[in-house]
Amino acid sequence: MTTHLPFSQACENNKGPILERLREVFNAPGTVLEIGTGTGQHAVHFAAALPHMKWQPTDHPAAAHLAIGRLEQAALPNILPIRELDVSNTPWPTLDFRWAFSANTAHIMAWTEVEQMFQGIGASLPDDGAFCLYGPFRHQGEFTSESNRAFDQSLRSQAQHMGIRDIEDLSALAKAVGLVLREDYAMPANNEMLVFVPVHSTGTRPTD
């Protein structure tokens, strides 16, 4: 019997290109903390393709249930049980991870929540780890495309706390918690993958 599962077309479209970059960044065994697991499509796709990693899905308590059916159906041995995580509820519960990943969350969260996401990751990310943040971003207040400008207007019409974030502002949050923007990968559909690493990590190459 086929059970209807929550589905995101955006996740289906971007999971391939994201995986290509994650293979480069998450290049050694370790646990990946995913913030904002959503439907679980990313978790299942990435964990299946990266069997040397353990995947720790998390989501806000109001949304964590959305991924349960898909994660249980996949039954992958390297996906840990999903945990509820409200980034604004500090201090965070104890989470042991080497890598962190979040997709299409920074423009949905309130800015204070984005700050708290960086604070939580910065507090626990080891020197040999990395945080990959995927989504649309602005550069020095400018949109990279007209479609992103329209998307930003749509977000703000739904809720004033939402909106596409400036990379410079995110880099400032990172710096405040001991991280630095090492890579900014251009991705399909006017998105980007930002890779933040601890300032003390080996081979840090700031983009600014």
CSV table of C-alpha atoms in Angstrom, one decimal:
chain,number,residue,atom,x,y,z
A,1,MET,CA,0.0,0.0,0.0
A,2,THR,CA,1.4,3.4,-1.0
A,3,THR,CA,1.1,6.0,1.8
A,4,HIS,CA,0.9,9.6,0.8
A,5,LEU,CA,3.9,11.5,2.2
A,6,PRO,CA,4.5,15.3,2.4
A,7,PHE,CA,6.4,16.3,-0.7
A,8,SER,CA,8.4,19.3,-1.8
A,9,GLN,CA,9.1,19.8,-5.5
A,10,ALA,CA,11.9,22.2,-4.7
A,11,CYS,CA,13.7,19.5,-2.7
A,12,GLU,CA,13.2,17.1,-5.6
A,13,ASN,CA,14.7,19.6,-8.0
A,14,ASN,CA,17.7,20.7,-5.9
A,15,LYS,CA,18.8,17.5,-4.1
A,16,GLY,CA,21.1,16.4,-7.0
A,17,PRO,CA,23.1,19.6,-7.2
A,18,ILE,CA,23.3,20.0,-3.5
A,19,LEU,CA,24.6,16.4,-3.1
A,20,GLU,CA,27.5,17.2,-5.5
A,21,ARG,CA,28.7,19.9,-3.2
A,22,LEU,CA,28.1,18.0,0.0
A,23,ARG,CA,30.3,15.2,-1.4
A,24,GLU,CA,33.2,17.8,-1.6
A,25,VAL,CA,32.6,19.4,1.8
A,26,PHE,CA,31.5,16.4,3.9
A,27,ASN,CA,34.6,14.5,2.9
A,28,ALA,CA,35.1,12.4,6.0
A,29,PRO,CA,33.0,10.3,8.3
A,30,GLY,CA,30.9,12.2,10.9
A,31,THR,CA,27.4,13.1,12.0
A,32,VAL,CA,25.6,15.7,10.0
A,33,LEU,CA,23.1,18.0,11.8
A,34,GLU,CA,20.3,19.0,9.5
A,35,ILE,CA,18.3,22.0,10.6
A,36,GLY,CA,14.9,22.2,9.0
A,37,THR,CA,14.5,18.6,7.7
A,38,GLY,CA,11.0,19.4,6.4
A,39,THR,CA,9.6,16.5,4.3
A,40,GLY,CA,12.7,14.4,4.8
A,41,GLN,CA,13.5,14.2,1.1
A,42,HIS,CA,17.0,15.7,1.5
A,43,ALA,CA,17.8,13.5,4.5
A,44,VAL,CA,16.9,10.3,2.7
A,45,HIS,CA,18.7,11.2,-0.5
A,46,PHE,CA,21.9,12.4,1.1
A,47,ALA,CA,22.1,9.6,3.7
A,48,ALA,CA,21.6,7.0,1.0
A,49,ALA,CA,24.3,8.5,-1.2
A,50,LEU,CA,26.7,9.1,1.8
A,51,PRO,CA,26.7,5.9,3.7
A,52,HIS,CA,29.8,6.8,5.6
A,53,MET,CA,27.9,9.7,7.3
A,54,LYS,CA,25.4,9.6,10.1
A,55,TRP,CA,22.5,12.0,9.4
A,56,GLN,CA,20.7,13.7,12.3
A,57,PRO,CA,17.5,15.3,11.1
A,58,THR,CA,15.9,18.0,13.2
A,59,ASP,CA,13.0,20.4,12.8
A,60,HIS,CA,10.9,22.8,14.8
A,61,PRO,CA,8.5,21.0,17.1
A,62,ALA,CA,5.5,22.1,15.0
A,63,ALA,CA,7.0,20.6,11.9
A,64,ALA,CA,9.1,17.6,12.9
A,65,HIS,CA,6.3,15.2,12.3
A,66,LEU,CA,6.3,15.9,8.5
A,67,ALA,CA,9.4,13.8,7.9
A,68,ILE,CA,8.6,10.8,10.1
A,69,GLY,CA,6.8,8.8,7.5
A,70,ARG,CA,9.4,9.1,4.8
A,71,LEU,CA,12.3,8.5,7.3
A,72,GLU,CA,10.6,5.3,8.6
A,73,GLN,CA,9.8,4.1,5.1
A,74,ALA,CA,13.5,4.6,4.0
A,75,ALA,CA,14.7,2.7,7.1
A,76,LEU,CA,18.3,3.7,6.4
A,77,PRO,CA,20.7,2.6,9.1
A,78,ASN,CA,22.7,5.9,9.0
A,79,ILE,CA,19.7,8.2,9.6
A,80,LEU,CA,19.2,8.8,13.3
A,81,PRO,CA,15.7,9.4,14.8
A,82,ILE,CA,14.5,12.9,14.1
A,83,ARG,CA,14.8,15.3,17.0
A,84,GLU,CA,12.7,18.4,17.7
A,85,LEU,CA,14.9,21.6,17.6
A,86,ASP,CA,13.6,25.1,18.1
A,87,VAL,CA,16.7,27.2,17.3
A,88,SER,CA,15.3,30.0,19.4
A,89,ASN,CA,15.1,27.8,22.5
A,90,THR,CA,18.6,28.3,23.9
A,91,PRO,CA,20.7,26.7,25.1
A,92,TRP,CA,20.2,23.9,22.6
A,93,PRO,CA,19.9,20.3,23.7
A,94,THR,CA,23.2,18.4,23.5
A,95,LEU,CA,23.9,17.6,19.9
A,96,ASP,CA,27.1,15.8,18.8
A,97,PHE,CA,27.9,16.6,15.2
A,98,ARG,CA,30.9,17.3,12.9
A,99,TRP,CA,29.0,18.8,10.0
A,100,ALA,CA,25.9,21.0,9.8
A,101,PHE,CA,23.5,21.6,6.9
A,102,SER,CA,20.4,23.7,6.3
A,103,ALA,CA,18.4,24.4,3.2
A,104,ASN,CA,15.9,27.2,2.5
A,105,THR,CA,15.6,28.1,6.1
A,106,ALA,CA,17.4,31.5,6.5
A,107,HIS,CA,14.7,33.4,4.5
A,108,ILE,CA,11.9,31.7,6.5
A,109,MET,CA,13.2,32.2,10.0
A,110,ALA,CA,13.0,35.5,11.8
A,111,TRP,CA,16.4,37.3,11.8
A,112,THR,CA,16.8,36.6,15.6
A,113,GLU,CA,16.3,32.9,14.8
A,114,VAL,CA,19.0,33.0,12.1
A,115,GLU,CA,21.3,34.6,14.7
A,116,GLN,CA,20.5,31.8,17.1
A,117,MET,CA,21.1,29.1,14.5
A,118,PHE,CA,24.6,30.4,13.9
A,119,GLN,CA,25.2,30.7,17.7
A,120,GLY,CA,24.1,27.1,18.2
A,121,ILE,CA,26.2,25.7,15.4
A,122,GLY,CA,29.2,27.9,16.3
A,123,ALA,CA,29.1,26.6,19.9
A,124,SER,CA,29.4,23.0,18.9
A,125,LEU,CA,31.1,22.8,15.4
A,126,PRO,CA,34.5,21.2,15.7
A,127,ASP,CA,37.6,22.8,14.1
A,128,ASP,CA,37.5,20.2,11.3
A,129,GLY,CA,33.8,20.6,10.6
A,130,ALA,CA,31.8,22.8,8.3
A,131,PHE,CA,28.3,24.4,8.0
A,132,CYS,CA,26.6,24.4,4.6
A,133,LEU,CA,23.7,26.8,4.2
A,134,TYR,CA,21.7,26.6,0.9
A,135,GLY,CA,19.2,29.0,-0.5
A,136,PRO,CA,18.8,32.4,-2.3
A,137,PHE,CA,20.9,35.3,-1.0
A,138,ARG,CA,21.5,38.9,-1.7
A,139,HIS,CA,24.9,40.5,-2.2
A,140,GLN,CA,25.4,43.9,-0.6
A,141,GLY,CA,21.7,44.4,-0.6
A,142,GLU,CA,21.3,43.5,-4.3
A,143,PHE,CA,19.2,40.6,-5.6
A,144,THR,CA,21.0,38.2,-7.9
A,145,SER,CA,17.9,37.9,-10.2
A,146,GLU,CA,14.5,39.3,-10.8
A,147,SER,CA,13.0,36.0,-9.7
A,148,ASN,CA,14.7,36.3,-6.4
A,149,ARG,CA,13.4,39.9,-6.0
A,150,ALA,CA,9.9,38.7,-6.7
A,151,PHE,CA,10.3,35.8,-4.3
A,152,ASP,CA,11.5,38.2,-1.5
A,153,GLN,CA,8.4,40.3,-2.1
A,154,SER,CA,6.2,37.3,-1.9
A,155,LEU,CA,7.8,36.2,1.4
A,156,ARG,CA,7.4,39.6,3.0
A,157,SER,CA,3.8,39.8,1.9
A,158,GLN,CA,3.2,36.6,3.9
A,159,ALA,CA,5.1,37.6,7.0
A,160,GLN,CA,7.3,40.6,7.7
A,161,HIS,CA,9.9,38.6,9.5
A,162,MET,CA,10.7,36.6,6.3
A,163,GLY,CA,13.0,37.7,3.5
A,164,ILE,CA,16.1,36.8,1.5
A,165,ARG,CA,19.2,37.6,3.6
A,166,ASP,CA,22.4,39.4,2.7
A,167,ILE,CA,25.5,37.3,2.6
A,168,GLU,CA,27.5,40.1,4.3
A,169,ASP,CA,25.1,40.0,7.3
A,170,LEU,CA,25.3,36.2,7.5
A,171,SER,CA,29.1,36.5,7.4
A,172,ALA,CA,29.0,38.9,10.3
A,173,LEU,CA,26.9,36.4,12.3
A,174,ALA,CA,29.4,33.7,11.5
A,175,LYS,CA,32.4,35.9,12.5
A,176,ALA,CA,30.7,36.6,15.9
A,177,VAL,CA,30.7,32.9,16.7
A,178,GLY,CA,34.1,32.0,15.3
A,179,LEU,CA,33.2,31.0,11.8
A,180,VAL,CA,34.2,32.3,8.4
A,181,LEU,CA,32.7,32.0,5.0
A,182,ARG,CA,35.1,29.8,3.0
A,183,GLU,CA,33.2,29.1,-0.1
A,184,ASP,CA,30.2,30.5,-2.0
A,185,TYR,CA,29.1,28.1,-4.7
A,186,ALA,CA,26.7,29.2,-7.4
A,187,MET,CA,23.8,26.7,-7.6
A,188,PRO,CA,20.9,26.2,-10.1
A,189,ALA,CA,17.8,28.4,-10.0
A,190,ASN,CA,19.6,31.5,-8.6
A,191,ASN,CA,20.6,29.7,-5.4
A,192,GLU,CA,23.9,29.5,-3.6
A,193,MET,CA,25.7,27.1,-1.2
A,194,LEU,CA,27.6,29.0,1.5
A,195,VAL,CA,30.2,27.0,3.4
A,196,PHE,CA,31.2,28.3,6.8
A,197,VAL,CA,34.1,26.8,8.7
A,198,PRO,CA,35.8,27.6,12.1
A,199,VAL,CA,38.4,30.3,11.8
A,200,HIS,CA,41.0,27.9,13.3
A,201,SER,CA,40.3,25.1,10.8
A,202,THR,CA,43.1,24.0,8.4
A,203,GLY,CA,43.0,25.5,5.0
A,204,THR,CA,40.5,28.3,5.7
A,205,ARG,CA,40.1,30.5,2.7
A,206,PRO,CA,37.8,33.4,3.5
A,207,THR,CA,35.9,34.8,0.5
A,208,ASP,CA,36.0,38.4,1.6
